[in-house]
PDB file of C-alpha atoms in Angstrom:
ATOM      1  CA  TRP A   1     -56.941 -41.386 -13.874  1.00  0.00           C
ATOM      2  CA  LEU A   2     -53.889 -40.871 -16.049  1.00  0.00           C
ATOM      3  CA  ILE A   3     -55.762 -42.100 -19.138  1.00  0.00           C
ATOM      4  CA  ALA A   4     -58.804 -39.943 -18.298  1.00  0.00           C
ATOM      5  CA  TRP A   5     -56.578 -36.866 -17.812  1.00  0.00           C
ATOM      6  CA  GLY A   6     -54.691 -37.616 -21.023  1.00  0.00           C
ATOM      7  CA  LEU A   7     -57.895 -37.876 -23.052  1.00  0.00           C
ATOM      8  CA  THR A   8     -59.262 -34.720 -21.440  1.00  0.00           C
ATOM      9  CA  LEU A   9     -56.116 -32.775 -22.279  1.00  0.00           C
ATOM     10  CA  ILE A  10     -56.039 -34.108 -25.854  1.00  0.00           C
ATOM     11  CA  ALA A  11     -59.702 -33.145 -26.352  1.00  0.00           C
ATOM     12  CA  GLY A  12     -59.115 -29.682 -24.884  1.00  0.00           C
ATOM     13  CA  ILE A  13     -56.072 -29.055 -27.086  1.00  0.00           C
ATOM     14  CA  ALA A  14     -57.808 -30.402 -30.202  1.00  0.00           C
ATOM     15  CA  LEU A  15     -60.815 -28.133 -29.705  1.00  0.00           C
ATOM     16  CA  ARG A  16     -58.548 -25.115 -29.222  1.00  0.00           C
ATOM     17  CA  VAL A  17     -56.280 -25.639 -32.226  1.00  0.00           C
ATOM     18  CA  TYR A  18     -58.853 -26.988 -34.711  1.00  0.00           C
ATOM     19  CA  GLN A  19     -58.848 -24.658 -37.761  1.00  0.00           C
ATOM     20  CA  ILE A  20     -56.861 -22.007 -35.859  1.00  0.00           C
ATOM     21  CA  GLY A  21     -54.918 -21.223 -39.033  1.00  0.00           C
ATOM     22  CA  ASP A  22     -58.117 -20.131 -40.784  1.00  0.00           C
ATOM     23  CA  GLN A  23     -58.961 -17.591 -38.115  1.00  0.00           C
ATOM     24  CA  ILE A  24     -58.253 -13.898 -38.693  1.00  0.00           C
ATOM     25  CA  ILE A  25     -57.713 -10.949 -36.364  1.00  0.00           C
ATOM     26  CA  ALA A  26     -61.058  -9.225 -35.814  1.00  0.00           C
ATOM     27  CA  ASP A  27     -63.113  -6.944 -33.592  1.00  0.00           C
ATOM     28  CA  ASP A  28     -61.415  -5.798 -30.378  1.00  0.00           C
ATOM     29  CA  GLU A  29     -58.094  -7.294 -31.425  1.00  0.00           C
ATOM     30  CA  TRP A  30     -57.666  -4.368 -33.812  1.00  0.00           C
ATOM     31  CA  HIS A  31     -57.531  -1.892 -30.915  1.00  0.00           C
ATOM     32  CA  ALA A  32     -54.189  -3.278 -29.781  1.00  0.00           C
ATOM     33  CA  LEU A  33     -52.840  -3.269 -33.338  1.00  0.00           C
ATOM     34  CA  ARG A  34     -53.940   0.335 -33.755  1.00  0.00           C
ATOM     35  CA  MET A  35     -52.045   1.315 -30.607  1.00  0.00           C
ATOM     36  CA  VAL A  36     -48.937  -0.520 -31.824  1.00  0.00           C
ATOM     37  CA  SER A  37     -49.090   1.218 -35.182  1.00  0.00           C
ATOM     38  CA  LEU A  38     -49.550   4.723 -33.757  1.00  0.00           C
ATOM     39  CA  PHE A  39     -47.768   4.843 -30.393  1.00  0.00           C
ATOM     40  CA  GLY A  40     -44.700   3.672 -28.507  1.00  0.00           C
ATOM     41  CA  TYR A  41     -44.133   1.934 -25.205  1.00  0.00           C
ATOM     42  CA  SER A  42     -44.833   4.915 -22.926  1.00  0.00           C
ATOM     43  CA  GLU A  43     -48.183   5.765 -24.512  1.00  0.00           C
ATOM     44  CA  ILE A  44     -49.265   2.131 -24.535  1.00  0.00           C
ATOM     45  CA  PHE A  45     -48.171   1.670 -20.906  1.00  0.00           C
ATOM     46  CA  THR A  46     -50.133   4.651 -19.594  1.00  0.00           C
ATOM     47  CA  THR A  47     -53.475   4.626 -21.398  1.00  0.00           C
ATOM     48  CA  PHE A  48     -56.280   2.409 -22.595  1.00  0.00           C
ATOM     49  CA  GLY A  49     -56.491   4.639 -25.690  1.00  0.00           C
ATOM     50  CA  VAL A  50     -59.644   5.741 -27.465  1.00  0.00           C
ATOM     51  CA  ALA A  51     -60.831   2.143 -27.585  1.00  0.00           C
ATOM     52  CA  ASP A  52     -59.687  -0.047 -24.743  1.00  0.00           C
ATOM     53  CA  HIS A  53     -56.944  -2.588 -25.215  1.00  0.00           C
ATOM     54  CA  CYS A  54     -55.080  -4.908 -22.875  1.00  0.00           C
ATOM     55  CA  ILE A  55     -52.014  -2.922 -21.863  1.00  0.00           C
ATOM     56  CA  PRO A  56     -49.659  -5.856 -21.083  1.00  0.00           C
ATOM     57  CA  LEU A  57     -50.562  -7.695 -24.293  1.00  0.00           C
ATOM     58  CA  THR A  58     -50.255  -4.535 -26.364  1.00  0.00           C
ATOM     59  CA  LEU A  59     -46.804  -3.933 -24.872  1.00  0.00           C
ATOM     60  CA  LEU A  60     -45.906  -7.480 -25.914  1.00  0.00           C
ATOM     61  CA  TYR A  61     -47.222  -6.814 -29.428  1.00  0.00           C
ATOM     62  CA  GLU A  62     -45.195  -3.578 -29.585  1.00  0.00           C
ATOM     63  CA  TRP A  63     -42.058  -5.497 -28.629  1.00  0.00           C
ATOM     64  CA  LEU A  64     -42.821  -8.232 -31.176  1.00  0.00           C
ATOM     65  CA  SER A  65     -43.462  -5.583 -33.832  1.00  0.00           C
ATOM     66  CA  ARG A  66     -40.154  -3.837 -33.188  1.00  0.00           C
ATOM     67  CA  ASN A  67     -38.351  -7.172 -33.426  1.00  0.00           C
ATOM     68  CA  GLY A  68     -40.057  -8.304 -36.631  1.00  0.00           C
ATOM     69  CA  ALA A  69     -41.969 -11.123 -34.949  1.00  0.00           C
ATOM     70  CA  LEU A  70     -45.547  -9.785 -34.772  1.00  0.00           C
ATOM     71  CA  SER A  71     -47.967 -12.238 -36.357  1.00  0.00           C
ATOM     72  CA  GLU A  72     -51.428 -13.614 -35.732  1.00  0.00           C
ATOM     73  CA  TRP A  73     -49.815 -16.711 -34.191  1.00  0.00           C
ATOM     74  CA  ALA A  74     -47.651 -14.624 -31.866  1.00  0.00           C
ATOM     75  CA  MET A  75     -50.670 -12.582 -30.800  1.00  0.00           C
ATOM     76  CA  ARG A  76     -52.668 -15.689 -29.935  1.00  0.00           C
ATOM     77  CA  ALA A  77     -49.871 -17.687 -28.288  1.00  0.00           C
ATOM     78  CA  PRO A  78     -50.270 -16.329 -24.699  1.00  0.00           C
ATOM     79  CA  MET A  79     -53.994 -17.082 -24.702  1.00  0.00           C
ATOM     80  CA  MET A  80     -53.469 -20.524 -26.224  1.00  0.00           C
ATOM     81  CA  VAL A  81     -50.931 -21.385 -23.525  1.00  0.00           C
ATOM     82  CA  ALA A  82     -53.208 -20.017 -20.774  1.00  0.00           C
ATOM     83  CA  GLY A  83     -56.309 -21.778 -22.095  1.00  0.00           C
ATOM     84  CA  ILE A  84     -54.565 -25.136 -22.334  1.00  0.00           C
ATOM     85  CA  SER A  85     -52.781 -24.676 -18.996  1.00  0.00           C
ATOM     86  CA  ALA A  86     -56.092 -23.912 -17.262  1.00  0.00           C
ATOM     87  CA  ILE A  87     -57.308 -27.444 -18.026  1.00  0.00           C
ATOM     88  CA  VAL A  88     -54.683 -28.836 -15.636  1.00  0.00           C
ATOM     89  CA  LEU A  89     -53.573 -25.961 -13.392  1.00  0.00           C
ATOM     90  CA  ILE A  90     -56.952 -24.870 -12.057  1.00  0.00           C
ATOM     91  CA  PRO A  91     -57.950 -28.386 -10.926  1.00  0.00           C
ATOM     92  CA  VAL A  92     -54.487 -28.794  -9.372  1.00  0.00           C
ATOM     93  CA  ALA A  93     -54.971 -25.509  -7.492  1.00  0.00           C
ATOM     94  CA  PHE A  94     -58.145 -26.967  -5.948  1.00  0.00           C
ATOM     95  CA  ARG A  95     -56.418 -30.204  -4.917  1.00  0.00           C
ATOM     96  CA  PRO A  96     -56.776 -29.592  -1.160  1.00  0.00           C
ATOM     97  CA  TRP A  97     -60.570 -29.432  -1.471  1.00  0.00           C
ATOM     98  CA  LEU A  98     -61.451 -31.759  -4.358  1.00  0.00           C
ATOM     99  CA  ASN A  99     -60.878 -35.492  -4.720  1.00  0.00           C
ATOM    100  CA  ALA A 100     -59.359 -36.989  -7.893  1.00  0.00           C
ATOM    101  CA  LYS A 101     -62.709 -37.558  -9.618  1.00  0.00           C
ATOM    102  CA  GLU A 102     -63.883 -34.007  -8.882  1.00  0.00           C
ATOM    103  CA  ARG A 103     -60.600 -32.525 -10.130  1.00  0.00           C
ATOM    104  CA  TRP A 104     -60.850 -34.525 -13.344  1.00  0.00           C
ATOM    105  CA  LEU A 105     -64.476 -33.432 -13.818  1.00  0.00           C
ATOM    106  CA  LEU A 106     -63.462 -29.787 -13.300  1.00  0.00           C
ATOM    107  CA  GLY A 107     -60.649 -30.211 -15.837  1.00  0.00           C
ATOM    108  CA  ALA A 108     -63.051 -31.856 -18.309  1.00  0.00           C
ATOM    109  CA  MET A 109     -65.556 -29.010 -17.919  1.00  0.00           C
ATOM    110  CA  ILE A 110     -62.800 -26.460 -18.543  1.00  0.00           C
ATOM    111  CA  ALA A 111     -61.548 -28.462 -21.558  1.00  0.00           C
ATOM    112  CA  LEU A 112     -65.020 -28.591 -23.126  1.00  0.00           C
ATOM    113  CA  TRP A 113     -66.331 -25.149 -22.114  1.00  0.00           C
ATOM    114  CA  PRO A 114     -67.239 -23.446 -25.424  1.00  0.00           C
ATOM    115  CA  ILE A 115     -66.607 -19.849 -24.334  1.00  0.00           C
ATOM    116  CA  LEU A 116     -63.156 -20.687 -22.967  1.00  0.00           C
ATOM    117  CA  ILE A 117     -62.341 -22.569 -26.179  1.00  0.00           C
ATOM    118  CA  TYR A 118     -63.296 -19.420 -28.082  1.00  0.00           C
ATOM    119  CA  TYR A 119     -61.289 -17.119 -25.792  1.00  0.00           C
ATOM    120  CA  THR A 120     -58.268 -19.392 -26.090  1.00  0.00           C
ATOM    121  CA  ARG A 121     -58.357 -18.940 -29.873  1.00  0.00           C
ATOM    122  CA  THR A 122     -58.437 -15.125 -29.871  1.00  0.00           C
ATOM    123  CA  ALA A 123     -55.891 -12.387 -29.223  1.00  0.00           C
ATOM    124  CA  ARG A 124     -57.952 -11.011 -26.324  1.00  0.00           C
ATOM    125  CA  PRO A 125     -56.852 -11.449 -22.689  1.00  0.00           C
ATOM    126  CA  TYR A 126     -59.845 -13.452 -21.450  1.00  0.00           C
ATOM    127  CA  ALA A 127     -58.162 -16.887 -21.332  1.00  0.00           C
ATOM    128  CA  LEU A 128     -55.336 -15.336 -19.291  1.00  0.00           C
ATOM    129  CA  LEU A 129     -57.874 -13.668 -17.017  1.00  0.00           C
ATOM    130  CA  PHE A 130     -59.704 -16.964 -16.529  1.00  0.00           C
ATOM    131  CA  LEU A 131     -56.467 -18.659 -15.487  1.00  0.00           C
ATOM    132  CA  LEU A 132     -55.616 -15.836 -13.056  1.00  0.00           C
ATOM    133  CA  ALA A 133     -59.141 -15.800 -11.600  1.00  0.00           C
ATOM    134  CA  GLY A 134     -59.137 -19.576 -11.254  1.00  0.00           C
ATOM    135  CA  ALA A 135     -55.897 -19.375  -9.276  1.00  0.00           C
ATOM    136  CA  ALA A 136     -57.008 -16.377  -7.191  1.00  0.00           C
ATOM    137  CA  ILE A 137     -59.705 -18.215  -5.266  1.00  0.00           C
ATOM    138  CA  PRO A 138     -57.586 -21.018  -3.748  1.00  0.00           C
ATOM    139  CA  LEU A 139     -54.646 -18.624  -3.235  1.00  0.00           C
ATOM    140  CA  ALA A 140     -56.866 -16.206  -1.313  1.00  0.00           C
ATOM    141  CA  TYR A 141     -58.173 -19.049   0.824  1.00  0.00           C
ATOM    142  CA  GLN A 142     -54.682 -20.343   1.606  1.00  0.00           C
ATOM    143  CA  TRP A 143     -53.489 -16.855   2.467  1.00  0.00           C
ATOM    144  CA  TRP A 144     -56.467 -15.889   4.614  1.00  0.00           C
ATOM    145  CA  TYR A 145     -57.259 -19.127   6.453  1.00  0.00           C
ATOM    146  CA  GLU A 146     -54.002 -21.066   6.350  1.00  0.00           C
ATOM    147  CA  LYS A 147     -51.802 -17.962   6.825  1.00  0.00           C
ATOM    148  CA  LYS A 148     -49.566 -18.865   3.860  1.00  0.00           C
ATOM    149  CA  ARG A 149     -47.742 -15.642   3.063  1.00  0.00           C
ATOM    150  CA  LYS A 150     -46.495 -16.885  -0.335  1.00  0.00           C
ATOM    151  CA  SER A 151     -50.096 -17.550  -1.383  1.00  0.00           C
ATOM    152  CA  GLY A 152     -51.002 -14.006  -0.353  1.00  0.00           C
ATOM    153  CA  VAL A 153     -48.215 -12.545  -2.457  1.00  0.00           C
ATOM    154  CA  LEU A 154     -49.197 -14.676  -5.474  1.00  0.00           C
ATOM    155  CA  PHE A 155     -52.851 -13.722  -4.968  1.00  0.00           C
ATOM    156  CA  GLY A 156     -51.960 -10.017  -4.870  1.00  0.00           C
ATOM    157  CA  VAL A 157     -49.691 -10.160  -7.919  1.00  0.00           C
ATOM    158  CA  GLY A 158     -52.277 -12.157  -9.881  1.00  0.00           C
ATOM    159  CA  VAL A 159     -55.127  -9.791  -9.012  1.00  0.00           C
ATOM    160  CA  LEU A 160     -53.042  -6.728  -9.887  1.00  0.00           C
ATOM    161  CA  LEU A 161     -51.943  -8.255 -13.195  1.00  0.00           C
ATOM    162  CA  ALA A 162     -55.522  -9.190 -14.056  1.00  0.00           C
ATOM    163  CA  GLY A 163     -56.667  -5.687 -13.117  1.00  0.00           C
ATOM    164  CA  TRP A 164     -53.999  -4.192 -15.375  1.00  0.00           C
ATOM    165  CA  MET A 165     -55.235  -6.370 -18.246  1.00  0.00           C
ATOM    166  CA  ASN A 166     -58.873  -5.522 -17.661  1.00  0.00           C
ATOM    167  CA  PRO A 167     -59.894  -3.252 -14.731  1.00  0.00           C
ATOM    168  CA  LEU A 168     -63.326  -4.888 -14.448  1.00  0.00           C
ATOM    169  CA  THR A 169     -61.653  -8.070 -13.237  1.00  0.00           C
ATOM    170  CA  LEU A 170     -60.681  -6.312 -10.019  1.00  0.00           C
ATOM    171  CA  ALA A 171     -64.250  -6.842  -8.802  1.00  0.00           C
ATOM    172  CA  LEU A 172     -63.916 -10.603  -9.225  1.00  0.00           C
ATOM    173  CA  GLY A 173     -60.290 -10.778  -8.119  1.00  0.00           C
ATOM    174  CA  LEU A 174     -60.881  -8.847  -4.928  1.00  0.00           C
ATOM    175  CA  SER A 175     -64.173 -10.581  -4.099  1.00  0.00           C
ATOM    176  CA  PRO A 176     -62.538 -13.152  -1.765  1.00  0.00           C
ATOM    177  CA  LEU A 177     -61.574 -10.260   0.518  1.00  0.00           C
TER     178      LEU A 177
END
């Protein structure tokens, strides 16, 4: 299983970083940059602006901008970390219900899923939201059925953070309730 997991992780990372340096900021990613260029922390924190942007990520970009570290790489780094982490962390979260083969298959599907590969390569919050949503389901189960208070707290924090990134995710995040 170690070899299978290693190959899965290598394939997932390779697909996510292949030609990443040739990619440019485009489409919705400009909304966050516009907010950073026109407003400060308080305005970014309290509004989605004329065109929506991910408030937590835009706050990060504002901080990076003020410290001379804003770049395309810095903008994509949180999603790259989340997209790669999801390959391992989501199957691990389902460990109580899935056997080793099923967990590996889930990890392989996440590693090779084209839309998640794409989201991992952008400066949009969707790879982070996928990771939070993937964790929300087993956390909600552990909290509700196994009465694990820590899981309930993590579920609540994750759902609130996802909802702050993109309010539409509240429907998915709260669906276990």
